[in-house]
XYZ file of C-alpha atoms in Angstrom:
776
model
C 0.000 0.000 0.000
C 1.505 3.398 -0.994
C 2.706 5.557 1.874
C 0.864 8.919 1.638
C 2.896 12.109 1.469
C 3.023 13.294 5.085
C 2.248 16.866 6.045
C 4.338 18.167 8.907
C 3.014 21.270 10.612
C 5.472 24.150 11.000
C 4.867 27.445 12.727
C 5.829 29.496 9.669
C 3.534 27.377 7.462
C 0.638 27.785 9.886
C 1.300 31.531 10.004
C 1.094 31.705 6.221
C -2.105 29.630 6.131
C -3.571 32.041 8.712
C -2.559 35.018 6.509
C -4.379 33.470 3.551
C -7.467 32.759 5.661
C -7.600 36.341 6.947
C -7.078 37.755 3.452
C -10.048 35.720 2.187
C -12.297 36.647 5.098
C -11.425 40.345 5.266
C -9.622 41.386 2.056
C -10.006 45.098 2.753
C -8.067 44.813 6.017
C -5.247 42.596 4.736
C -2.380 42.948 2.214
C -3.038 42.326 -1.467
C -0.014 40.054 -1.939
C 1.138 37.226 0.337
C 4.761 36.301 -0.278
C 6.256 32.926 0.686
C 9.997 32.564 0.210
C 12.771 30.107 1.022
C 15.548 28.052 -0.572
C 14.820 25.254 -3.034
C 13.386 22.109 -1.502
C 11.796 23.548 1.668
C 8.242 22.837 0.524
C 6.884 26.089 -0.915
C 4.965 24.404 -3.722
C 3.671 21.734 -1.353
C 2.382 24.392 1.036
C 0.649 26.407 -1.679
C -0.966 23.198 -2.978
C -2.184 22.417 0.541
C -3.670 25.918 0.813
C -5.498 25.478 -2.495
C -6.963 22.190 -1.294
C -7.872 23.492 2.160
C -9.618 26.635 0.892
C -11.030 25.257 -2.385
C -14.596 25.709 -1.136
C -13.934 29.319 -0.091
C -12.039 30.704 -3.089
C -11.148 30.208 -6.757
C -7.414 29.574 -7.146
C -5.662 30.369 -10.431
C -2.132 28.932 -10.436
C 0.801 29.503 -12.735
C 4.369 28.167 -12.451
C 6.974 30.384 -14.114
C 9.863 29.079 -16.222
C 9.357 25.408 -15.414
C 8.603 24.103 -18.918
C 9.190 25.217 -22.498
C 5.533 26.009 -23.030
C 5.152 28.094 -19.855
C 3.993 31.664 -20.547
C 6.693 34.277 -20.050
C 5.067 37.614 -20.908
C 2.335 39.566 -19.074
C -0.134 39.037 -21.940
C 0.481 35.274 -22.052
C 0.193 34.994 -18.277
C -3.105 36.884 -18.170
C -4.495 34.716 -20.961
C -3.348 31.505 -19.222
C -4.780 32.540 -15.856
C -8.035 33.640 -17.453
C -8.342 30.289 -19.251
C -8.197 28.493 -15.886
C -11.183 30.439 -14.522
C -14.113 28.075 -13.975
C -16.570 28.314 -16.856
C -19.812 29.910 -15.774
C -22.838 27.648 -16.017
C -25.677 29.075 -18.088
C -28.114 28.215 -15.263
C -26.156 30.051 -12.576
C -24.797 32.956 -14.589
C -26.299 36.308 -13.707
C -27.747 37.493 -17.008
C -27.678 41.082 -15.782
C -23.948 40.967 -14.963
C -21.546 42.631 -17.411
C -20.038 40.341 -20.026
C -16.439 39.193 -19.729
C -14.396 42.270 -20.795
C -11.097 40.413 -21.226
C -11.751 37.822 -23.942
C -13.109 40.138 -26.670
C -10.354 42.687 -26.007
C -7.643 40.005 -26.174
C -9.129 38.624 -29.401
C -9.219 42.121 -30.861
C -5.555 42.646 -29.897
C -4.431 39.338 -31.386
C -6.372 39.835 -34.628
C -5.037 43.354 -35.114
C -1.525 42.254 -34.154
C -1.637 39.619 -36.898
C -2.708 42.249 -39.443
C 0.075 44.646 -38.408
C 2.671 41.876 -38.467
C 1.747 40.562 -41.893
C 0.404 43.492 -43.914
C 2.254 46.646 -45.037
C 0.962 50.045 -43.871
C -1.362 51.935 -46.189
C 0.454 53.430 -49.157
C 3.413 51.054 -48.810
C 3.809 48.575 -51.626
C 5.723 45.930 -49.689
C 6.443 44.717 -46.193
C 9.697 46.008 -44.678
C 10.987 42.727 -43.205
C 13.396 44.432 -40.781
C 10.714 46.739 -39.424
C 8.131 43.943 -39.286
C 10.646 41.919 -37.273
C 10.938 44.771 -34.782
C 7.160 45.164 -34.636
C 6.671 41.426 -34.054
C 9.177 41.424 -31.225
C 7.503 44.374 -29.489
C 3.938 43.147 -30.009
C 4.703 39.593 -28.879
C 5.993 40.839 -25.538
C 3.156 43.354 -25.353
C 5.231 46.446 -24.631
C 3.287 49.545 -23.649
C 4.537 52.228 -26.012
C 3.188 55.188 -24.075
C 5.826 57.867 -23.642
C 7.711 56.748 -20.545
C 6.445 53.279 -19.594
C 9.253 50.768 -19.721
C 12.035 53.220 -18.888
C 13.673 53.017 -15.503
C 12.422 55.620 -13.038
C 15.705 57.592 -13.005
C 15.840 57.647 -16.815
C 12.197 58.657 -17.140
C 12.560 61.449 -14.597
C 15.825 62.642 -16.107
C 14.200 62.584 -19.521
C 11.365 64.784 -18.359
C 13.741 67.268 -16.732
C 15.993 67.411 -19.789
C 13.048 67.823 -22.157
C 11.657 70.605 -19.985
C 14.985 72.395 -20.349
C 14.826 72.019 -24.101
C 17.714 69.565 -24.455
C 16.772 66.759 -26.813
C 18.584 63.892 -25.107
C 16.095 61.295 -24.072
C 15.181 60.405 -27.664
C 18.656 58.909 -28.032
C 17.572 55.467 -26.891
C 14.033 55.587 -28.281
C 14.642 55.365 -32.045
C 13.406 51.781 -32.250
C 10.357 52.560 -30.143
C 9.502 55.578 -32.290
C 9.764 53.511 -35.486
C 7.457 50.849 -34.092
C 4.959 53.477 -32.901
C 4.945 55.145 -36.320
C 4.483 51.788 -38.059
C 1.479 50.961 -35.854
C -0.085 54.421 -36.088
C 0.218 54.464 -39.878
C -1.316 51.015 -40.322
C -4.750 50.755 -41.921
C -5.793 48.187 -39.291
C -6.056 50.965 -36.684
C -6.384 54.076 -38.848
C -10.010 54.999 -38.163
C -10.332 53.496 -34.727
C -8.846 55.585 -31.920
C -9.601 53.008 -29.218
C -7.998 50.214 -31.218
C -4.890 52.360 -31.795
C -4.668 52.972 -28.033
C -4.991 49.228 -27.406
C -2.101 48.422 -29.758
C 0.110 51.114 -28.218
C -0.767 50.242 -24.616
C -1.835 46.562 -24.625
C -0.482 45.630 -21.196
C -2.245 48.488 -19.417
C -5.560 48.040 -21.224
C -5.689 44.242 -21.096
C -4.627 44.310 -17.428
C -7.557 46.631 -16.711
C -9.950 44.252 -18.492
C -8.408 41.257 -16.710
C -8.873 42.925 -13.326
C -12.469 43.855 -14.187
C -13.260 40.221 -14.981
C -11.629 39.029 -11.749
C -13.615 41.586 -9.757
C -16.826 40.367 -11.378
C -15.967 36.801 -10.334
C -15.239 37.955 -6.788
C -18.922 38.753 -6.381
C -19.490 34.990 -6.459
C -16.317 33.848 -4.628
C -12.893 35.316 -3.694
C -10.162 34.819 -6.317
C -6.519 34.022 -5.502
C -3.753 34.225 -8.127
C -0.837 31.898 -7.287
C 2.562 32.629 -8.884
C 4.921 29.727 -8.142
C 8.699 29.464 -8.837
C 8.718 33.266 -8.963
C 12.515 33.437 -8.974
C 12.237 32.479 -12.660
C 9.894 35.361 -13.515
C 11.207 37.471 -16.437
C 11.830 41.135 -15.643
C 8.827 42.336 -17.663
C 6.537 39.974 -15.727
C 7.910 41.200 -12.408
C 7.415 44.839 -13.476
C 3.869 44.084 -14.648
C 2.905 42.417 -11.382
C 4.432 45.185 -9.263
C 3.622 48.305 -11.265
C 0.317 47.486 -12.936
C -1.535 44.568 -11.346
C -0.657 45.145 -7.704
C -1.170 48.896 -7.969
C -4.692 48.629 -9.404
C -7.153 50.279 -6.930
C -10.065 48.152 -8.154
C -8.163 44.935 -7.464
C -7.032 46.179 -4.058
C -10.568 46.892 -2.927
C -12.070 43.660 -4.268
C -11.523 40.199 -2.843
C -8.707 39.376 -5.285
C -5.494 38.354 -3.593
C -2.136 37.041 -4.806
C 0.272 34.426 -3.486
C 3.846 34.659 -4.733
C 6.173 31.764 -3.871
C 9.862 31.860 -4.743
C 13.400 31.437 -3.541
C 14.156 35.080 -2.846
C 12.601 37.714 -0.647
C 11.139 40.350 -2.972
C 11.934 43.378 -0.816
C 15.634 42.520 -0.591
C 16.213 41.464 -4.213
C 14.513 44.455 -5.854
C 14.437 48.045 -4.683
C 11.074 48.634 -6.351
C 9.433 46.021 -4.117
C 11.049 47.462 -1.016
C 9.828 50.953 -1.867
C 6.345 49.659 -2.633
C 6.131 47.904 0.709
C 7.616 50.883 2.561
C 5.157 53.361 1.016
C 1.967 51.296 0.747
C 2.287 48.057 2.753
C 0.884 45.917 -0.057
C 2.866 42.800 0.976
C 2.896 40.290 3.797
C 6.155 38.312 3.698
C 6.685 34.908 5.276
C 9.931 32.906 5.141
C 9.788 29.130 5.236
C 12.749 27.165 6.553
C 14.095 23.621 6.471
C 12.600 21.069 8.839
C 14.034 21.082 12.344
C 15.276 17.704 13.686
C 11.977 17.348 15.554
C 9.955 18.009 12.401
C 12.176 15.599 10.483
C 11.457 12.938 13.111
C 7.726 13.612 12.762
C 7.988 13.131 9.006
C 9.996 9.921 9.504
C 7.264 8.464 11.699
C 4.480 9.313 9.263
C 6.456 8.056 6.253
C 7.713 4.964 8.101
C 11.367 5.822 7.536
C 12.702 4.619 10.905
C 13.717 1.321 9.318
C 16.182 3.179 7.089
C 18.230 4.599 9.952
C 18.357 6.952 12.888
C 17.285 10.573 12.934
C 20.972 11.584 12.851
C 21.572 9.443 9.742
C 18.593 10.842 7.859
C 19.300 14.416 8.966
C 22.888 14.094 7.658
C 21.532 13.318 4.185
C 18.439 15.503 3.919
C 19.606 18.549 5.955
C 15.939 19.097 6.820
C 14.787 19.550 3.207
C 11.337 17.997 2.624
C 12.389 17.575 -1.023
C 14.894 14.880 -0.016
C 12.756 13.392 2.719
C 10.107 12.790 0.099
C 12.726 11.111 -2.090
C 13.598 8.755 0.755
C 9.880 8.016 1.166
C 9.615 7.108 -2.540
C 12.722 4.917 -2.293
C 11.247 3.161 0.732
C 7.931 2.734 -1.075
C 9.770 0.957 -3.928
C 11.447 -1.406 -1.477
C 14.901 0.204 -1.708
C 17.207 0.843 1.240
C 19.471 3.888 0.736
C 22.916 3.777 2.349
C 22.614 6.636 4.824
C 26.256 6.351 5.874
C 27.232 7.904 2.543
C 25.615 11.271 3.455
C 25.466 13.687 0.520
C 26.826 11.066 -1.858
C 23.702 9.032 -1.168
C 21.563 11.931 -2.382
C 23.713 11.925 -5.498
C 23.109 8.197 -5.805
C 19.382 8.733 -5.497
C 19.550 11.312 -8.255
C 21.924 9.289 -10.442
C 20.198 5.947 -9.820
C 23.444 4.030 -9.290
C 25.419 5.482 -12.208
C 29.231 5.483 -11.887
C 32.014 8.082 -11.569
C 31.856 9.158 -15.223
C 28.160 9.955 -14.824
C 28.863 11.868 -11.632
C 31.535 13.946 -13.382
C 29.180 14.640 -16.294
C 26.476 15.837 -13.929
C 29.004 17.994 -12.057
C 29.856 19.679 -15.354
C 26.184 20.074 -16.306
C 25.485 21.568 -12.864
C 28.122 24.219 -13.492
C 26.120 25.298 -16.564
C 23.291 27.768 -16.151
C 21.753 25.991 -19.155
C 23.001 23.578 -21.773
C 22.211 22.179 -25.195
C 23.754 19.370 -27.225
C 26.653 21.432 -28.556
C 27.648 22.691 -25.100
C 27.651 19.171 -23.644
C 29.696 17.896 -26.592
C 32.182 20.721 -25.981
C 32.555 19.790 -22.286
C 32.884 16.082 -23.119
C 35.732 16.918 -25.488
C 37.428 19.324 -23.083
C 37.412 16.831 -20.203
C 37.779 13.702 -22.361
C 34.914 11.833 -20.734
C 34.423 8.178 -21.570
C 31.094 7.176 -23.187
C 28.022 6.970 -20.944
C 27.227 3.549 -19.509
C 24.135 3.113 -21.694
C 25.588 4.489 -24.943
C 24.949 2.806 -28.274
C 26.827 -0.432 -29.146
C 29.117 1.356 -31.614
C 30.539 3.390 -28.719
C 29.124 6.717 -29.857
C 29.422 9.246 -27.048
C 26.062 10.860 -26.431
C 26.044 12.320 -22.957
C 23.438 14.885 -23.967
C 20.762 12.241 -24.605
C 21.780 10.538 -21.371
C 21.397 13.798 -19.444
C 17.985 14.805 -20.735
C 16.600 11.418 -19.654
C 17.432 12.239 -16.026
C 14.394 13.144 -13.914
C 16.212 16.158 -12.444
C 16.907 17.745 -15.861
C 14.182 20.098 -17.069
C 13.609 21.840 -20.422
C 13.567 25.641 -20.411
C 12.621 27.253 -23.726
C 14.937 25.598 -26.303
C 17.607 24.438 -23.830
C 17.923 22.329 -20.664
C 19.115 22.759 -17.107
C 19.252 20.847 -13.851
C 16.327 21.622 -11.586
C 17.174 24.047 -8.801
C 17.550 21.586 -5.950
C 19.600 19.056 -7.922
C 21.830 21.818 -9.284
C 22.489 23.047 -5.753
C 23.415 19.542 -4.605
C 25.769 18.752 -7.477
C 27.508 22.126 -7.598
C 28.223 22.114 -3.876
C 29.332 18.500 -4.104
C 31.652 19.390 -6.980
C 33.136 22.264 -4.971
C 33.789 20.007 -1.974
C 34.944 16.884 -3.779
C 36.590 18.220 -6.953
C 37.332 21.949 -6.518
C 39.786 21.920 -9.436
C 37.073 20.569 -11.724
C 34.734 23.377 -10.575
C 37.335 26.040 -11.463
C 38.334 24.383 -14.739
C 34.700 23.957 -15.818
C 33.969 27.650 -15.335
C 37.180 28.611 -17.108
C 36.339 26.429 -20.137
C 32.735 27.637 -20.171
C 33.908 31.265 -20.112
C 36.186 30.543 -23.082
C 33.371 28.782 -24.913
C 30.895 31.649 -24.602
C 33.499 34.257 -25.481
C 34.269 32.264 -28.625
C 30.558 31.960 -29.438
C 30.071 35.709 -29.074
C 33.086 36.369 -31.310
C 31.682 33.955 -33.900
C 28.368 35.832 -33.787
C 30.047 39.236 -34.218
C 33.808 39.387 -34.721
C 35.798 41.301 -32.108
C 37.058 43.481 -34.969
C 33.548 44.645 -35.895
C 32.094 47.977 -34.644
C 31.079 47.940 -30.995
C 27.536 49.032 -31.884
C 27.103 45.956 -34.078
C 27.927 43.749 -31.098
C 25.597 45.307 -28.579
C 22.686 45.469 -31.014
C 23.000 41.754 -31.750
C 20.792 39.817 -29.343
C 22.733 36.555 -29.662
C 26.039 38.335 -29.046
C 24.617 39.921 -25.877
C 23.310 36.580 -24.649
C 26.658 34.842 -25.169
C 28.577 37.732 -23.589
C 26.331 37.667 -20.542
C 27.052 33.949 -20.105
C 30.779 34.622 -20.606
C 30.774 37.163 -17.759
C 28.934 34.790 -15.414
C 31.463 31.978 -15.862
C 34.397 34.397 -15.872
C 33.515 35.540 -12.342
C 33.906 31.988 -10.982
C 36.976 31.191 -13.086
C 39.312 33.485 -11.058
C 40.496 35.167 -14.253
C 43.267 37.682 -13.522
C 41.745 40.298 -15.827
C 38.195 39.970 -14.511
C 37.785 43.480 -13.110
C 38.891 45.218 -16.298
C 36.639 43.011 -18.447
C 33.669 43.553 -16.131
C 34.148 47.339 -15.976
C 34.464 47.498 -19.764
C 31.169 45.697 -20.342
C 29.450 47.694 -17.587
C 30.354 51.034 -19.175
C 29.664 49.899 -22.743
C 26.292 48.362 -21.887
C 25.328 51.575 -20.074
C 26.070 53.553 -23.247
C 23.697 51.371 -25.269
C 21.187 51.058 -22.382
C 21.634 47.265 -22.529
C 22.109 46.924 -18.773
C 20.657 43.414 -18.636
C 23.870 42.111 -20.213
C 25.734 42.920 -17.005
C 22.913 42.767 -14.454
C 21.882 39.215 -15.272
C 25.224 37.479 -14.548
C 25.878 39.837 -11.639
C 22.623 38.980 -9.893
C 22.953 35.273 -10.645
C 26.365 35.141 -8.980
C 25.241 37.054 -5.894
C 22.175 34.830 -5.533
C 24.424 31.761 -5.271
C 24.968 32.489 -1.593
C 26.719 29.230 -0.694
C 28.911 29.319 -3.815
C 29.978 32.898 -3.130
C 32.606 31.412 -0.825
C 34.318 30.031 -3.923
C 34.940 33.513 -5.280
C 38.408 34.967 -4.858
C 38.382 37.470 -1.987
C 39.230 40.362 -4.303
C 36.449 39.364 -6.724
C 33.836 39.172 -3.992
C 34.879 42.563 -2.635
C 34.874 44.035 -6.160
C 31.334 42.807 -6.866
C 29.995 44.098 -3.566
C 31.586 47.516 -4.108
C 30.472 47.944 -7.702
C 26.870 46.916 -7.026
C 25.304 50.444 -6.989
C 26.769 51.140 -10.453
C 25.432 47.836 -11.817
C 21.942 48.163 -10.340
C 21.489 51.928 -10.788
C 23.955 52.790 -13.562
C 22.000 55.729 -14.988
C 21.815 57.532 -11.679
C 25.210 56.598 -10.259
C 27.365 56.966 -13.380
C 25.615 59.524 -15.560
C 23.114 61.686 -13.703
C 24.342 65.242 -13.200
C 24.576 66.048 -10.446
C 24.099 63.156 -8.029
C 21.194 63.625 -5.620
C 22.660 61.667 -2.727
C 19.737 62.396 -0.429
C 17.155 61.112 -2.909
C 19.212 57.997 -3.652
C 19.304 57.263 0.062
C 15.506 57.573 0.197
C 14.725 55.703 -3.025
C 17.346 52.955 -3.029
C 18.876 52.945 0.453
C 22.271 53.833 -1.024
C 24.721 55.677 1.203
C 26.986 58.414 -0.136
C 30.068 56.296 0.646
C 28.662 53.296 -1.246
C 27.935 55.444 -4.314
C 31.340 57.134 -4.273
C 33.146 53.803 -3.809
C 31.238 52.304 -6.758
C 32.134 55.260 -8.984
C 35.795 55.066 -7.937
C 36.131 51.366 -8.732
C 34.270 51.744 -12.060
C 36.431 54.550 -13.392
C 39.887 53.762 -12.043
C 42.451 53.058 -13.287
C 41.112 54.793 -16.388
C 44.160 53.931 -18.525
C 43.362 50.222 -18.249
C 40.184 50.889 -20.261
C 40.014 51.316 -24.031
C 37.540 52.392 -26.684
C 33.962 53.151 -25.755
C 34.464 52.120 -22.122
C 37.290 54.647 -21.774
C 35.203 57.361 -23.437
C 32.307 56.690 -21.028
C 34.708 56.746 -18.075
C 36.153 60.110 -19.183
C 32.667 61.613 -19.505
C 31.754 60.260 -16.082
C 34.941 61.781 -14.686
C 33.936 65.165 -16.101
C 30.672 64.992 -14.152
C 32.287 63.777 -10.935
C 35.414 65.973 -10.623
C 36.389 69.375 -9.232
C 35.084 72.339 -11.272
C 38.526 73.362 -12.561
C 39.127 69.832 -13.960
C 35.858 69.505 -15.927
C 37.162 70.898 -19.221
C 40.307 68.742 -19.036
C 38.282 65.511 -18.820
C 35.840 66.651 -21.523
C 38.701 67.412 -23.921
C 40.228 63.995 -23.260
C 36.834 62.434 -24.019
C 36.631 64.442 -27.256
C 40.079 63.196 -28.296
C 39.057 59.603 -27.535
C 35.850 60.037 -29.584
C 37.888 60.849 -32.706
C 39.321 57.308 -32.620
C 35.863 55.974 -33.530
C 35.504 57.968 -36.746
C 37.223 55.446 -39.024
C 35.915 52.395 -37.177
C 32.224 52.887 -36.393
C 29.248 53.667 -38.634
C 28.325 57.247 -39.513
C 25.073 56.882 -37.558
C 26.962 55.769 -34.450
C 29.370 58.707 -34.772
C 26.488 61.135 -35.290
C 24.887 59.952 -32.033
C 28.221 59.888 -30.212
C 29.113 63.498 -31.040
C 25.560 64.694 -30.428
C 24.338 62.899 -27.315
C 27.625 62.205 -25.548
C 30.108 64.931 -26.526
C 27.766 67.760 -27.518
C 25.394 67.345 -24.600
C 28.346 66.606 -22.321
C 29.903 70.001 -23.012
C 26.490 71.729 -23.030
C 25.225 70.342 -19.715
C 28.536 71.107 -18.003
C 28.519 74.758 -19.102
C 30.589 74.901 -22.315
C 28.138 75.870 -25.112
C 30.906 76.978 -27.535
C 32.582 73.558 -27.449
C 29.160 71.887 -27.483
C 28.328 73.721 -30.712
C 31.445 72.328 -32.409
C 30.412 68.784 -31.523
C 26.817 69.251 -32.674
C 28.286 70.447 -35.983
C 30.478 67.347 -36.040
C 27.397 65.183 -35.514
C 25.627 66.879 -38.435
C 28.665 66.142 -40.651
C 27.995 62.428 -40.120
C 24.219 62.703 -40.521
C 22.715 65.966 -41.837
C 19.255 64.509 -41.230
C 19.750 64.296 -37.459
C 16.930 66.446 -36.094
C 18.158 66.098 -32.503
C 21.591 67.477 -33.421
C 20.064 70.474 -35.235
C 17.803 71.121 -32.244
C 20.654 70.833 -29.727
C 22.796 73.068 -31.962
C 20.036 75.674 -31.737
C 20.102 75.421 -27.936
C 23.849 76.165 -27.878
C 23.499 79.111 -30.263
C 20.668 80.540 -28.170
C 22.809 80.119 -25.056
C 25.560 82.097 -26.819
C 23.134 84.892 -27.745
C 23.253 84.073 -31.459
C 19.473 84.040 -31.808
C 19.087 84.321 -35.597
C 21.439 81.404 -36.115
C 19.598 79.465 -33.412
C 16.272 79.995 -35.224
C 17.830 78.793 -38.483
C 19.067 75.655 -36.689
C 15.644 74.968 -35.172
C 14.142 75.417 -38.636
C 16.464 72.667 -39.928
C 15.339 70.365 -37.113
C 11.688 71.072 -37.962
C 12.389 70.513 -41.664
C 13.603 67.000 -40.778
C 10.862 66.349 -38.180
C 7.909 68.748 -38.522
C 6.286 67.595 -35.258
C 9.406 68.187 -33.133
C 7.749 70.061 -30.287
C 11.007 70.874 -28.438
C 12.405 72.636 -31.525
C 9.195 74.642 -32.005
C 9.191 75.638 -28.324
C 12.863 76.638 -28.223
C 12.495 78.465 -31.531
C 9.847 80.536 -29.785
C 12.289 81.382 -27.002
C 14.893 82.620 -29.516
C 12.248 84.708 -31.310
C 11.195 86.189 -27.958
C 14.842 87.012 -27.192
C 14.832 89.059 -30.423
C 11.653 90.831 -29.295
C 9.546 89.123 -31.975
C 6.794 88.058 -29.589
C 3.986 87.621 -32.131
C 6.146 85.168 -34.104
C 7.233 83.524 -30.837
C 3.587 82.898 -29.864
C 2.978 81.237 -33.244
C 5.975 78.964 -32.601
C 4.744 78.068 -29.096
C 1.332 77.278 -30.578
C 2.946 74.774 -32.957
C 4.788 73.143 -30.024
C 1.527 72.861 -28.095
C -0.261 71.496 -31.147
C 2.140 68.534 -31.152
C 2.381 68.212 -27.364
C -0.565 69.836 -25.551
C 0.887 69.153 -22.078
C 4.202 70.959 -22.734
C 3.920 73.262 -19.729
C 7.113 75.225 -20.526
C 5.665 76.215 -23.907
C 2.434 77.366 -22.227
C 4.498 79.356 -19.715
C 6.768 80.981 -22.323
C 3.714 81.755 -24.421
C 2.284 83.581 -21.406
C 5.477 85.652 -21.131
C 5.238 86.771 -24.765
C 1.547 87.606 -24.389
C 2.432 89.752 -21.350
C 5.062 91.595 -23.387
C 2.291 92.426 -25.893
C 0.045 93.659 -23.011
C -2.452 90.848 -23.714
C -2.789 90.096 -20.024
C -6.031 88.102 -19.988
C -4.649 85.750 -22.632
C -1.353 85.562 -20.715
C -3.198 84.550 -17.541
C -5.054 81.848 -19.479
C -1.730 80.547 -20.823
C -0.183 80.512 -17.334
C -3.272 78.670 -16.103
C -2.682 75.950 -18.719
C 0.942 75.616 -17.584
C -0.212 75.275 -13.965
C -2.878 72.754 -14.949
C -0.131 70.519 -16.366
C 2.417 71.269 -13.628
C 0.856 72.669 -10.437
C 4.337 73.108 -8.904
C 5.511 75.548 -11.602
C 6.004 78.432 -9.169
C 7.148 80.948 -11.779
C 3.830 80.566 -13.622
C 1.936 81.315 -10.406
C 4.166 84.342 -9.815
C 3.866 85.773 -13.327
């Protein structure tokens, strides 16, 4: 007779069950999200399953596991659709005919139908489909990116962008070219041309479909509370985490209704992500509950229920399982099959359970696979060749070595997208066992893997190719990210220089995930951190603020230390130490990384040294002219050099670099607009107006150029013409409060005071804190 899976009561589990019960009984008085966290194997999934069973009569549970299987949804739109599909179908006899119809399904169908049209048909007036642009559109629409003006940018970048735009400096558009092209493609498409609501849906699908999803959940709550369960949350993609935190959790309708969420994962949300910490600090949306390993007493309780006493003493079983229910359950299954594990072998017996009696060659293969974050056939073949492994014990009669097929038949190997990996608990066991039993193999494996992924990235884009070509190639970025992860564990002597180089380059291209992903993965391996060289561990800890908050720490001018302390809990010393280690020694850096370091130096040095560092950066920039594309050079001299000199108070030098940018691309509207800003700053108003006119010629709806053109006209005393220019700016961006304000100034100069007051009122309506508008 099968031995049932025992349930051992634990205080933290009972506390969490109580939290769920209270949230169902009194949702308005309890947090929206209940967070269960703990290391792999402690029973998080088991506990959430128990809760579903215990409260099945009281609530509707919608469960989703993230990143477990290839077919698992990994975008907000896919997750909403999957969760919605698991809602119980309403019976025609019990359905309230007066209740509103499901708002989610028709909206999702409308989105998918229109998406298909946009992806497969050219815009009106275009004879053929631009395959490159369609590829970009497909990528954006599949993920369901909200293309509203600032959504998707980091908070520091969005805020900096607003400030810069308010000042008339056209900087933030630097990283938005792709987004703008996609927006224009969608807006111009006949599928949405005469339907404003449909156009809004395609530009903001996540926000609109989330609203419909929440509405449907709130309708269901009238019948029974609804609980969304997100399991294995440590595998949640960044866009899913942002969606849950910024959109779903922050929805007032969901908060007030009886919809609650359970998030179960390895890591505590408020310590792994600053956004979660801030959300909890400001609003208290979360209740967090850790779950630990079994104590010896709880292990003994489990042993009695599972009839494991015959296998050995409590001490023997504790030595193997370390209090993890995951392994206790394995022992129960072994016992159920009539097997008797050798408890004297300790951790090796767990390996035996996982390997099912395979020999040393199999153990070494699994050690190598455990060192991999993921693997495919080619990677396993590479490792087999590097370490000259003998064929697997069950290989074909002709002796063909096929360790990959052997691996993917193991129960602890799981598919993820198009590749494979060891499941979390097994990977922990084998990596730690490798470190203890074969430390040289651990180091050698990471060294070989680092070499492999560097070679793969170089095959994708040659090291001699332009740096922009590398960072804009998704496969190159993926391979480089893997290279950095393995390099950190390989004790490479040049690690710090390589890491700093990629940090500064990825910041230039706003491809921060390339460096953040391996960085976070290494720091999350708490037990393996001890294998890092002391200098490496110290380096990673010191550089963390620059990795996590690169825009603010490395580029923002000037640093708001007080706000960073409030927003991210970063001390002044931590920020300064991160900057110091990123930028020094500067001579060990080359190319784009050195240029970025020089520009950062200019923003972080004494006032009398600013020009020196800027000139060095300008000299370094000239080395790119014969190497990089003209478009890259145009952006470099405009956004980095030109705006660098401009923002630091050197408009004359800035002007020269805007001119240099225009040499590379005369159709660069941002460079013409920024050139006009410098000329206006120098009092050369007629020339400034001519430069703004060139920007508008390239991009007629460039509101910043229209607005700043108005300022230059006003400086010449031509207030009637200035008002006309402000009106054009407002036509293209009605909430441009600076244009409304400056328009009011010109109206005052013409003694048209009532109209001026109305214009000031519009500025205040957009920005109530605009004190100068109140004053004037």
